[in-house]
Coordinates of N, CA and C in Angstrom, one line a residue:
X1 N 0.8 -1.2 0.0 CA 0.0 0.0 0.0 C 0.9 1.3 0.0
X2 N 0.3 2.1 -0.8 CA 1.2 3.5 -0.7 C 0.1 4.3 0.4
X3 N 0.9 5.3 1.1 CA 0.4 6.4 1.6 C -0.9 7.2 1.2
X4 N -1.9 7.4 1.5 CA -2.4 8.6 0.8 C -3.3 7.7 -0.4
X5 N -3.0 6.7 -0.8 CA -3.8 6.4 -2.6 C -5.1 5.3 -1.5
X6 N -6.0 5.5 -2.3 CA -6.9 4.8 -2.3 C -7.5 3.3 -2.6
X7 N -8.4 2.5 -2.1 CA -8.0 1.4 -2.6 C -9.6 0.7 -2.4
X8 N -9.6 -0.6 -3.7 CA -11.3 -0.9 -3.7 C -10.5 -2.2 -3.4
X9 N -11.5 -3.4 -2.4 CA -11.4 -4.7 -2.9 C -12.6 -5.6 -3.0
X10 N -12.6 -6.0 -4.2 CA -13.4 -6.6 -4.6 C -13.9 -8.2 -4.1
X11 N -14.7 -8.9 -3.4 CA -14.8 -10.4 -2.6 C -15.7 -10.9 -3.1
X12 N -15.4 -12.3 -3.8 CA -16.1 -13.3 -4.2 C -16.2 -14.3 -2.8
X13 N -16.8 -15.1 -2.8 CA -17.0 -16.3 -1.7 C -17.3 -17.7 -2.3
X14 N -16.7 -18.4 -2.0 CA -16.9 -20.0 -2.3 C -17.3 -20.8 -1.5
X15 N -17.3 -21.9 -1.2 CA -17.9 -22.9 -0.4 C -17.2 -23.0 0.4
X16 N -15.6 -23.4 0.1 CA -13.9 -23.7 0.7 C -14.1 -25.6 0.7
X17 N -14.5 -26.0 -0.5 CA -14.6 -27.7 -0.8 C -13.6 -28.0 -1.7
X18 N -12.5 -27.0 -2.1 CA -11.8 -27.7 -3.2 C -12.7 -27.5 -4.3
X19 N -13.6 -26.8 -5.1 CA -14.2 -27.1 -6.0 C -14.2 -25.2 -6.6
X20 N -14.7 -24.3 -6.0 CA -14.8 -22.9 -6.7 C -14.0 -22.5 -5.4
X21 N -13.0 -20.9 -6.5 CA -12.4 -20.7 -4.9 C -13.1 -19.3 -4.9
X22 N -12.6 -18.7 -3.5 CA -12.9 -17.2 -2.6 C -11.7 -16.9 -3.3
X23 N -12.3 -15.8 -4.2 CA -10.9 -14.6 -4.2 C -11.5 -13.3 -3.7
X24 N -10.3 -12.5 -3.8 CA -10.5 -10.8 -3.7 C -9.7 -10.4 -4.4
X25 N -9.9 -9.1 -5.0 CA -8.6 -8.5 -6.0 C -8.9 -6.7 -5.1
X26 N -7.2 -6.6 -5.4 CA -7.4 -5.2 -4.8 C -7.5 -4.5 -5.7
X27 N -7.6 -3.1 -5.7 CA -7.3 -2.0 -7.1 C -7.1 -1.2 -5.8
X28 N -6.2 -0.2 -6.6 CA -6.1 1.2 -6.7 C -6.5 2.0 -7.4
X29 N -7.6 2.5 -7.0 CA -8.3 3.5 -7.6 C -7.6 5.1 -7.4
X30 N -6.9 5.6 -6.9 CA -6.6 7.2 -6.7 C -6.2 8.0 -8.1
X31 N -5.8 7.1 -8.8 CA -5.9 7.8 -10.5 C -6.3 6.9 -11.6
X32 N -6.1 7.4 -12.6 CA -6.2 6.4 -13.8 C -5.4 6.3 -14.7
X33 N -4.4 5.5 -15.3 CA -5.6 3.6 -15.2 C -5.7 3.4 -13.3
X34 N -6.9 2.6 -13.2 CA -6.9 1.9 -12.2 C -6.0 0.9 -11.7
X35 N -5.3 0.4 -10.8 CA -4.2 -0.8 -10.9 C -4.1 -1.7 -10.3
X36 N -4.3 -3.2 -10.6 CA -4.4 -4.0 -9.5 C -3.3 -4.8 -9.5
X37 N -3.0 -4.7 -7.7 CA -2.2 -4.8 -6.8 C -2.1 -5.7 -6.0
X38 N -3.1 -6.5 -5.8 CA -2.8 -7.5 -4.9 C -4.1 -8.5 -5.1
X39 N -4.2 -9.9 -5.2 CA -5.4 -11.0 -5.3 C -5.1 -11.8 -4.0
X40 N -6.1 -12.6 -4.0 CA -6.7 -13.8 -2.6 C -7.2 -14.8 -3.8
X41 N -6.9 -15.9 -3.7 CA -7.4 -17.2 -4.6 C -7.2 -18.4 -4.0
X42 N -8.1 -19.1 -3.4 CA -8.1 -20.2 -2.3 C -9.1 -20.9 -2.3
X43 N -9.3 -22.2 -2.6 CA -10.6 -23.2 -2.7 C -10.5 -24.1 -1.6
X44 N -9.6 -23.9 -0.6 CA -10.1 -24.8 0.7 C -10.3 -23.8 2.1
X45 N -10.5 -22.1 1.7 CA -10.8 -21.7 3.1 C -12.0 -21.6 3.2
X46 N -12.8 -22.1 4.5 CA -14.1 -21.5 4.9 C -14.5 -20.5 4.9
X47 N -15.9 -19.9 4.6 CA -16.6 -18.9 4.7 C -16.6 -18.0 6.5
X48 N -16.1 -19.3 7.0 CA -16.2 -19.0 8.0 C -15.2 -18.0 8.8
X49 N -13.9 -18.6 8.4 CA -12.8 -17.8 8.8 C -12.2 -17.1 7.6
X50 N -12.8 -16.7 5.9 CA -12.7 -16.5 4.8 C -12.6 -14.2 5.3
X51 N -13.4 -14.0 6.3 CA -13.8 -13.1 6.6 C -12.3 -12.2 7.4
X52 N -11.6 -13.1 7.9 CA -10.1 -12.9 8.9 C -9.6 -12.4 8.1
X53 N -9.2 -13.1 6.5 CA -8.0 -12.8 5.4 C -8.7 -11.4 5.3
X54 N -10.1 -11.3 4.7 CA -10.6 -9.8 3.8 C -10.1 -8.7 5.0
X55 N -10.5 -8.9 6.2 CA -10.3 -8.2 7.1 C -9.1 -7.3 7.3
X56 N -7.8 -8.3 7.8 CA -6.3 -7.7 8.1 C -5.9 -6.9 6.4
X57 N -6.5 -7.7 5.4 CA -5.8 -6.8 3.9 C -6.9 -5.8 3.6
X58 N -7.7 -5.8 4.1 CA -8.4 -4.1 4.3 C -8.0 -2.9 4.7
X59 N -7.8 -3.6 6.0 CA -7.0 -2.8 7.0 C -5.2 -2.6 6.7
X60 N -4.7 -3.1 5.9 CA -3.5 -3.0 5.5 C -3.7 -1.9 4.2
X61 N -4.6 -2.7 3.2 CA -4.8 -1.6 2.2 C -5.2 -0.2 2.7
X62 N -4.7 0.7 3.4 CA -5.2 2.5 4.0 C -6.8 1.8 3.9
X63 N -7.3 1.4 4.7 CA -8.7 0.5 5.0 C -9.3 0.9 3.8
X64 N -9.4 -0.3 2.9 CA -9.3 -0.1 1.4 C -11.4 -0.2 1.9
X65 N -11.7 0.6 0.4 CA -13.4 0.6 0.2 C -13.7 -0.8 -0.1
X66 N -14.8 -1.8 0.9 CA -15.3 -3.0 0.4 C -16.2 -3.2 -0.1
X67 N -16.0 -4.6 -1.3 CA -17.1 -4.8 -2.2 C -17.4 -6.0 -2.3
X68 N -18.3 -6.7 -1.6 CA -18.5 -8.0 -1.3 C -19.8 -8.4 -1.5
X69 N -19.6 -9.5 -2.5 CA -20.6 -10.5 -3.1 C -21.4 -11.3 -2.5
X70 N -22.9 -10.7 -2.5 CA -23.7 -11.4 -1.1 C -24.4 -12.5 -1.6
X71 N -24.2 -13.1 -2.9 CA -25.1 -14.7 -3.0 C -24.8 -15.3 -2.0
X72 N -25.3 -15.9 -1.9 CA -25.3 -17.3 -0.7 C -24.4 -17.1 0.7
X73 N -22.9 -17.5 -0.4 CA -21.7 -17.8 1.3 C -21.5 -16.3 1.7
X74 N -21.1 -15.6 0.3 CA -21.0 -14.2 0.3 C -21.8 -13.1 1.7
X75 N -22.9 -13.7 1.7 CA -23.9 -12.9 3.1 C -23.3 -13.0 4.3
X76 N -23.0 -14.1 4.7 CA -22.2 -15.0 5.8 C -20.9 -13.8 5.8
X77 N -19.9 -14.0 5.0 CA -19.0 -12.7 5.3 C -19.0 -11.5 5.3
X78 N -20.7 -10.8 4.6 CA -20.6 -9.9 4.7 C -21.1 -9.5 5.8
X79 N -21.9 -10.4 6.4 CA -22.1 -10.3 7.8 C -21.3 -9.8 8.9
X80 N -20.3 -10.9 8.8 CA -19.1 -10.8 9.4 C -18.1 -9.8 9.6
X81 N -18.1 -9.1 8.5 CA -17.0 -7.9 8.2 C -17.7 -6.5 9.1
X82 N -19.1 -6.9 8.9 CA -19.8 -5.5 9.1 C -20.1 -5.7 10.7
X83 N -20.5 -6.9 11.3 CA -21.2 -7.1 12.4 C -19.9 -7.2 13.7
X84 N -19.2 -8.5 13.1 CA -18.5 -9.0 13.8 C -17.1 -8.3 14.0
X85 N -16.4 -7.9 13.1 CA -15.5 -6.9 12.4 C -15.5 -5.4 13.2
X86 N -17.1 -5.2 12.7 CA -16.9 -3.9 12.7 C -16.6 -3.0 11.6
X87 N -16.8 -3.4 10.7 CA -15.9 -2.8 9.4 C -16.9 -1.9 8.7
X88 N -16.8 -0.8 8.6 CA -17.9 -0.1 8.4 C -17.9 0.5 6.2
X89 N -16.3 0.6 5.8 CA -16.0 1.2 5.0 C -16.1 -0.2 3.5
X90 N -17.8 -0.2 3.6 CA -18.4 -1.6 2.8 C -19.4 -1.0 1.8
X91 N -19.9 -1.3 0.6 CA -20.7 -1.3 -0.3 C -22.0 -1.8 0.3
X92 N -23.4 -1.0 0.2 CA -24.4 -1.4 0.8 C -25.4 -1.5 -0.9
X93 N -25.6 -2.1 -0.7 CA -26.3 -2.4 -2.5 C -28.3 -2.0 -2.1
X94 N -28.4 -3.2 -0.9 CA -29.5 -3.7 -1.1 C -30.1 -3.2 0.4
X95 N -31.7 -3.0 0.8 CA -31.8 -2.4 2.0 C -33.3 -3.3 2.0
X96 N -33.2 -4.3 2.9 CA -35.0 -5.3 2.6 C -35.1 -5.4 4.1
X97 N -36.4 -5.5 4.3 CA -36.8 -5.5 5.9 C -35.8 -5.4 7.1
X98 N -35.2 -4.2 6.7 CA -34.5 -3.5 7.2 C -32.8 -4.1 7.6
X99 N -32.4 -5.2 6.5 CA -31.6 -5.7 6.8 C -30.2 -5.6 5.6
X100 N -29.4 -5.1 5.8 CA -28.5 -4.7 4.9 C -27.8 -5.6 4.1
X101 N -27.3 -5.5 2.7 CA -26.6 -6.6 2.2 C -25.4 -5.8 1.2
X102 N -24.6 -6.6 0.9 CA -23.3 -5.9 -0.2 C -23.6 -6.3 -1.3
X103 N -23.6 -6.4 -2.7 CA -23.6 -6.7 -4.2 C -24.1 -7.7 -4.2
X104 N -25.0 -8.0 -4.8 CA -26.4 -8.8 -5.3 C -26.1 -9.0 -6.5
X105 N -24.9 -10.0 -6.8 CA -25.1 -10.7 -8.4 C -25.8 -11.2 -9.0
X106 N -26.6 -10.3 -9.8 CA -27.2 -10.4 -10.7 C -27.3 -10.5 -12.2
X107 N -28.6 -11.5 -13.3 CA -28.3 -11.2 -14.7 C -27.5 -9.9 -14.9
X108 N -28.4 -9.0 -14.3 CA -28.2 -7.4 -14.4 C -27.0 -7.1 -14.1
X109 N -26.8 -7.1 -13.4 CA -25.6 -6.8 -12.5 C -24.2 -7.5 -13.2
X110 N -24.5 -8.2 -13.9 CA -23.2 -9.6 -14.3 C -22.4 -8.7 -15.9
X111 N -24.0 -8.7 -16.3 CA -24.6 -8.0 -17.8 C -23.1 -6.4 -18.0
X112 N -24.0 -5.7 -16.8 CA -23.5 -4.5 -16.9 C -21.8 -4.5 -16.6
X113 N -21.8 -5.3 -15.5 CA -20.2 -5.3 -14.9 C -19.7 -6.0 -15.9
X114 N -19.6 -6.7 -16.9 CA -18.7 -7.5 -17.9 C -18.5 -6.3 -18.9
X115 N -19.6 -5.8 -19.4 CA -19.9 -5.1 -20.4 C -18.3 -3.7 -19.7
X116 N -18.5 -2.9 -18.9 CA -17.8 -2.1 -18.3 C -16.4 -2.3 -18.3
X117 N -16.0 -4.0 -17.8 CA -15.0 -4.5 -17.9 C -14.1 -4.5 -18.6
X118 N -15.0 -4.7 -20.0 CA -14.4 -4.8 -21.1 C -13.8 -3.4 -21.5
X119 N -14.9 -2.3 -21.2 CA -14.0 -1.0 -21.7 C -12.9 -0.6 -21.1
X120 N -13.0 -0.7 -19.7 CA -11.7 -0.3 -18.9 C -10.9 -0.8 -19.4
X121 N -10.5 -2.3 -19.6 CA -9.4 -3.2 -20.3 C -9.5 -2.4 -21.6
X122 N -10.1 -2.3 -22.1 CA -9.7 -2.3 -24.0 C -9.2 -0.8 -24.0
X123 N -9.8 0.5 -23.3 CA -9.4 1.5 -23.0 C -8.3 2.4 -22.6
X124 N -7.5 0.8 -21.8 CA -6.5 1.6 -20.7 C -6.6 1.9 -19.6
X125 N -7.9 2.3 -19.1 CA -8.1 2.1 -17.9 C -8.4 1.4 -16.7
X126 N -7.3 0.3 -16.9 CA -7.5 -1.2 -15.9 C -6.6 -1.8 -16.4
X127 N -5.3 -1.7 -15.6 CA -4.4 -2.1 -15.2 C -4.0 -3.6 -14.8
X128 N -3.9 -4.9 -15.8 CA -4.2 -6.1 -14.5 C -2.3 -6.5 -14.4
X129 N -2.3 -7.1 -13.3 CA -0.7 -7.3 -12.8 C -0.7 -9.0 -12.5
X130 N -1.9 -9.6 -12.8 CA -1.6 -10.7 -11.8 C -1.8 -12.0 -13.3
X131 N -0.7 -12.8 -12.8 CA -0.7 -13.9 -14.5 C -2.4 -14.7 -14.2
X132 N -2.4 -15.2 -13.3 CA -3.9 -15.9 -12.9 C -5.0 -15.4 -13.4
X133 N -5.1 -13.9 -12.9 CA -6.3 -13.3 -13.6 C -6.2 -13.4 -15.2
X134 N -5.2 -12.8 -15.4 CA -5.2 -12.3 -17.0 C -5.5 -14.0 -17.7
X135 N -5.1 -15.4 -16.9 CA -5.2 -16.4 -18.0 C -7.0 -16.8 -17.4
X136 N -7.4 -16.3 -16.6 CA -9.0 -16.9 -16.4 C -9.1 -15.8 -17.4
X137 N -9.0 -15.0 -18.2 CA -9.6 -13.4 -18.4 C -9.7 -14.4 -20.3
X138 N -8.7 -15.3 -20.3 CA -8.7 -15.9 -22.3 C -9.4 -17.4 -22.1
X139 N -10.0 -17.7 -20.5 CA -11.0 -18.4 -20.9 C -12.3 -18.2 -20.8
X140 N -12.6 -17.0 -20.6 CA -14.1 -16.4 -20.1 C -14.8 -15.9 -21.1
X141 N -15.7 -16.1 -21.2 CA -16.5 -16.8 -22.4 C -18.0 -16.5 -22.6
X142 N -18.9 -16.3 -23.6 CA -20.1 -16.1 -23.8 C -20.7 -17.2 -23.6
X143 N -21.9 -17.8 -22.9 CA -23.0 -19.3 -22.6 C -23.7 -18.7 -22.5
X144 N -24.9 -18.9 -23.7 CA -26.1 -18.6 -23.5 C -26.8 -17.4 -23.1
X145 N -27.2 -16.8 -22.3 CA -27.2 -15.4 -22.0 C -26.0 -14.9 -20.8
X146 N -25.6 -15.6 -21.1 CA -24.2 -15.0 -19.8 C -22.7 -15.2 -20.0
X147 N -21.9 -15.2 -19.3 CA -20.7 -14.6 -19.5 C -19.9 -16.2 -18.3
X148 N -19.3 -16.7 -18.6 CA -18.5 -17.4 -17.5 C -17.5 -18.8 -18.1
X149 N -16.8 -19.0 -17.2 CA -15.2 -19.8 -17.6 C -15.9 -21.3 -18.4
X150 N -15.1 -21.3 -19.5 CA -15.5 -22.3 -20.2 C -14.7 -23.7 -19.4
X151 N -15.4 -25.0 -20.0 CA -15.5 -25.9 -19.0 C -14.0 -26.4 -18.8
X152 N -14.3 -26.8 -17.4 CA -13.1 -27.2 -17.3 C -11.8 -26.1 -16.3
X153 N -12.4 -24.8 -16.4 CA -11.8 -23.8 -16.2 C -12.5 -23.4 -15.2
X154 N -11.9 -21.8 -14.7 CA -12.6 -21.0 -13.3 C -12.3 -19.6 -13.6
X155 N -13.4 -19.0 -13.2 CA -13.4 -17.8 -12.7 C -13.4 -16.6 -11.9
X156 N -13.6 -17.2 -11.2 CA -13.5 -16.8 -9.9 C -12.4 -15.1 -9.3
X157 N -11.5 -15.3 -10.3 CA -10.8 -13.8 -10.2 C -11.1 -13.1 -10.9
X158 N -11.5 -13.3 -12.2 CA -12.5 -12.7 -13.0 C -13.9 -11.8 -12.5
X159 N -14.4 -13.0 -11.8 CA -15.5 -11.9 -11.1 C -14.9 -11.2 -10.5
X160 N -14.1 -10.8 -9.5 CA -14.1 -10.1 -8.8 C -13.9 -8.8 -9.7
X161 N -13.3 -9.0 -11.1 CA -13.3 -7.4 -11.9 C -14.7 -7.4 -12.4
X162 N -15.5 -8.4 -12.5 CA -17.0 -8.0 -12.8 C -17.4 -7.0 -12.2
X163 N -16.9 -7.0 -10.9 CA -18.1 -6.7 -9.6 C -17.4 -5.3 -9.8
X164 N -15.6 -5.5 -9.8 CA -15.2 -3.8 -9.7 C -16.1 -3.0 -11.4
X165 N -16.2 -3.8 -12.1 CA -16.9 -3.1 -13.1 C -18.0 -2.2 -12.6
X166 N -19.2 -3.3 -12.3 CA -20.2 -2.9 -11.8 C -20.5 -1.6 -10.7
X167 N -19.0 -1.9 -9.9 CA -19.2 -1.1 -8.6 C -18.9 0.4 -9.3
X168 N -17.8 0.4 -10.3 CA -17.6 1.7 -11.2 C -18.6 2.4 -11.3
X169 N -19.6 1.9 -12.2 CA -21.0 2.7 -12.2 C -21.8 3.3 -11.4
X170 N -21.8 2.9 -10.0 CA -22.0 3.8 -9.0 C -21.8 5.4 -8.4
X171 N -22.8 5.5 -7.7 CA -22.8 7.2 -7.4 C -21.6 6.6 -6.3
X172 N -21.5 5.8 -5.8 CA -20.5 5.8 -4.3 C -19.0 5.6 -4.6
X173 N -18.6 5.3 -6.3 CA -17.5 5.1 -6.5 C -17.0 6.7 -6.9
X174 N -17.7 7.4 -7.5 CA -17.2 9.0 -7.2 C -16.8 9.4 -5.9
X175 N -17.2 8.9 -5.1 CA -17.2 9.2 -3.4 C -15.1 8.5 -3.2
X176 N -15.2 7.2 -3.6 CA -14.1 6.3 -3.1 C -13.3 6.5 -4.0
X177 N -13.2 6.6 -5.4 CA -12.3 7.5 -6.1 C -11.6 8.4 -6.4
X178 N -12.8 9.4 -6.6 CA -12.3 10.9 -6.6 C -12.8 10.8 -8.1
X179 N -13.0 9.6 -8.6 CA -13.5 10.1 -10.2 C -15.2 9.5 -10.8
X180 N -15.5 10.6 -11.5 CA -17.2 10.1 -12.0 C -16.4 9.1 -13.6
X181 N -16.7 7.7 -13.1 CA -16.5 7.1 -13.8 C -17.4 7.2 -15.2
X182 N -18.7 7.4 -14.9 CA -19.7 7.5 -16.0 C -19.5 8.3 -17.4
X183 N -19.3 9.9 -16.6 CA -19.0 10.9 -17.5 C -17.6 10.5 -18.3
X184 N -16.5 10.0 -17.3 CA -15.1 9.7 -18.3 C -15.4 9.1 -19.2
X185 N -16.3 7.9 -18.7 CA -16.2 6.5 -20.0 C -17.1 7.4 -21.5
X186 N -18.5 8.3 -20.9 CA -19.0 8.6 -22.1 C -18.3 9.6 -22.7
X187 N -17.6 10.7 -22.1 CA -16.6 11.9 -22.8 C -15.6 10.9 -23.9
X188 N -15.1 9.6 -23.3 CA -14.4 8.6 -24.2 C -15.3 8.7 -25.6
X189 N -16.2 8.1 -25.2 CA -17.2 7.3 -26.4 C -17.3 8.7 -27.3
X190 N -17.7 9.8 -26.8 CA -18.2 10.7 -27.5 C -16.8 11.3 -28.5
X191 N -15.6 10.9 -28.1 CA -14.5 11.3 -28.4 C -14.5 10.5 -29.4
X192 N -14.2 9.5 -29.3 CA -14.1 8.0 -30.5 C -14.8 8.3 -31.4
X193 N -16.4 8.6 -31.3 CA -17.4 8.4 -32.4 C -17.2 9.9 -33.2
X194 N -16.3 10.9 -32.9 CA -16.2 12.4 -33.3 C -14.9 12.0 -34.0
X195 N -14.0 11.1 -33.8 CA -12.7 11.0 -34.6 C -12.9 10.1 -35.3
X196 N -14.0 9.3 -35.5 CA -14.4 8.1 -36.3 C -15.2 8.9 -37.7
X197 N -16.0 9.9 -37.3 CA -16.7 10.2 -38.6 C -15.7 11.7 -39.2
X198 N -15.9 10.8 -40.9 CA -15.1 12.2 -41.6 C -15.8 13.5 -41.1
X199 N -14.5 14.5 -41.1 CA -15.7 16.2 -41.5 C -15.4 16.3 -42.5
X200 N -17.1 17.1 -42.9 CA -17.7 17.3 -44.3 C -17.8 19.0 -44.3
X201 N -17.3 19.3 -45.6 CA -17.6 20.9 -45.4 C -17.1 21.3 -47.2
X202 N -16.9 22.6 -47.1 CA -16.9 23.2 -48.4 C -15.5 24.1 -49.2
X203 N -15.0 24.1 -49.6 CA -13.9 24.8 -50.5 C -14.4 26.2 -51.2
X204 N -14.4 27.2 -51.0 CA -14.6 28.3 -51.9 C -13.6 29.0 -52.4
X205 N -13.0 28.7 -54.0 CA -11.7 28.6 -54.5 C -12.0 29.8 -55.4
X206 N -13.0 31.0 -55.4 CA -12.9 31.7 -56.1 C -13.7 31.4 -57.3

């Protein structure tokens, strides 16, 4: 961790059976490109004590902003981080009989964060450092209406840049950044589609 720079980590959760693993990936968000700096990839830790690891490299990352995946095991830690922990500097996505939750992967949700993913990467803006991610990143794959590791393979670090996709588009990532991701990515688009079409105009030669 440097001094002063900012930092998102992204938490997937697995079972801890040897079969899908728990990762986290950190970024550095304080400028752009975004830069990631440090991953968690492990298919035999518990959900149970899964919440210890996110915890101390939070608090190591300048208490990096959390973004944790609340399907199933995912609730169980996010539980943990917020209840047990204490950890207050967490993504709140969802607000239902009055009970709080972190990132709710969703079609929606999967849809938009891949879609996003893709621009940061193809853009320049997403930085990846880690050989693991980048090799799940050439087997992840279009099925059907969704996006995920073709067979035989995993994904699992991958999501976790889904989610940092996803979490981009947020009003609360202006807050943990310092940057409106929205406006950059469309001032991009608007730039491309302006240098993409000829200008048309007129000669008056007398």
């Amino acid at each position: 961790p440097i001094e002063g720079h900012q930092y998102v980590m992204t938490i997937d959760t697995a079972k801890g059976r040897g079969q899908d693993y728990s990762a986290f990936s950190v970024i550095d968000v304080t400028e752009v490109p975004f830069k990631q700096v440090a991953v968690f990839r492990n298919n035999m830790v518990s959900p149970l004590i899964y919440p210890d690891f996110v915890y101390k490299m939070a608090v190591y990352y300048n208490n990096a902003y959390l973004v944790v995946e609340s399907n199933d095991q995912g609730s169980m830690v996010w539980r943990a981080l917020r209840y047990e922990f204490e950890y207050e500097n967490m993504y709140v996505g969802k607000v239902a009989n009055g009970t709080t939750f972190g990132l709710e992967q969703t079609r929606k949700t999967k849809r938009i964060g891949c879609s996003n993913l893709k621009d940061l990467i193809e853009e320049g803006k997403l930085e990846l450092q880690d050989a693991e991610t980048i090799r799940e990143l050439g087997t992840f794959e279009a099925r059907k209406t969704s996006y995920e590791a073709a067979p035989g393979n995993h994904d699992d670090l991958v999501m976790t840049l889904v989610m940092f996709g996803f979490f981009a588009t947020t009003n609360m990532f202006g807050y943990v950044a310092d940057e409106n991701l929205r406006d950059m990515m469309l001032q991009e688009k608007d730039r491309l589609i302006a240098d993409s079409v000829p200008f048309l105009g007129s000669i008056q030669d007398g």
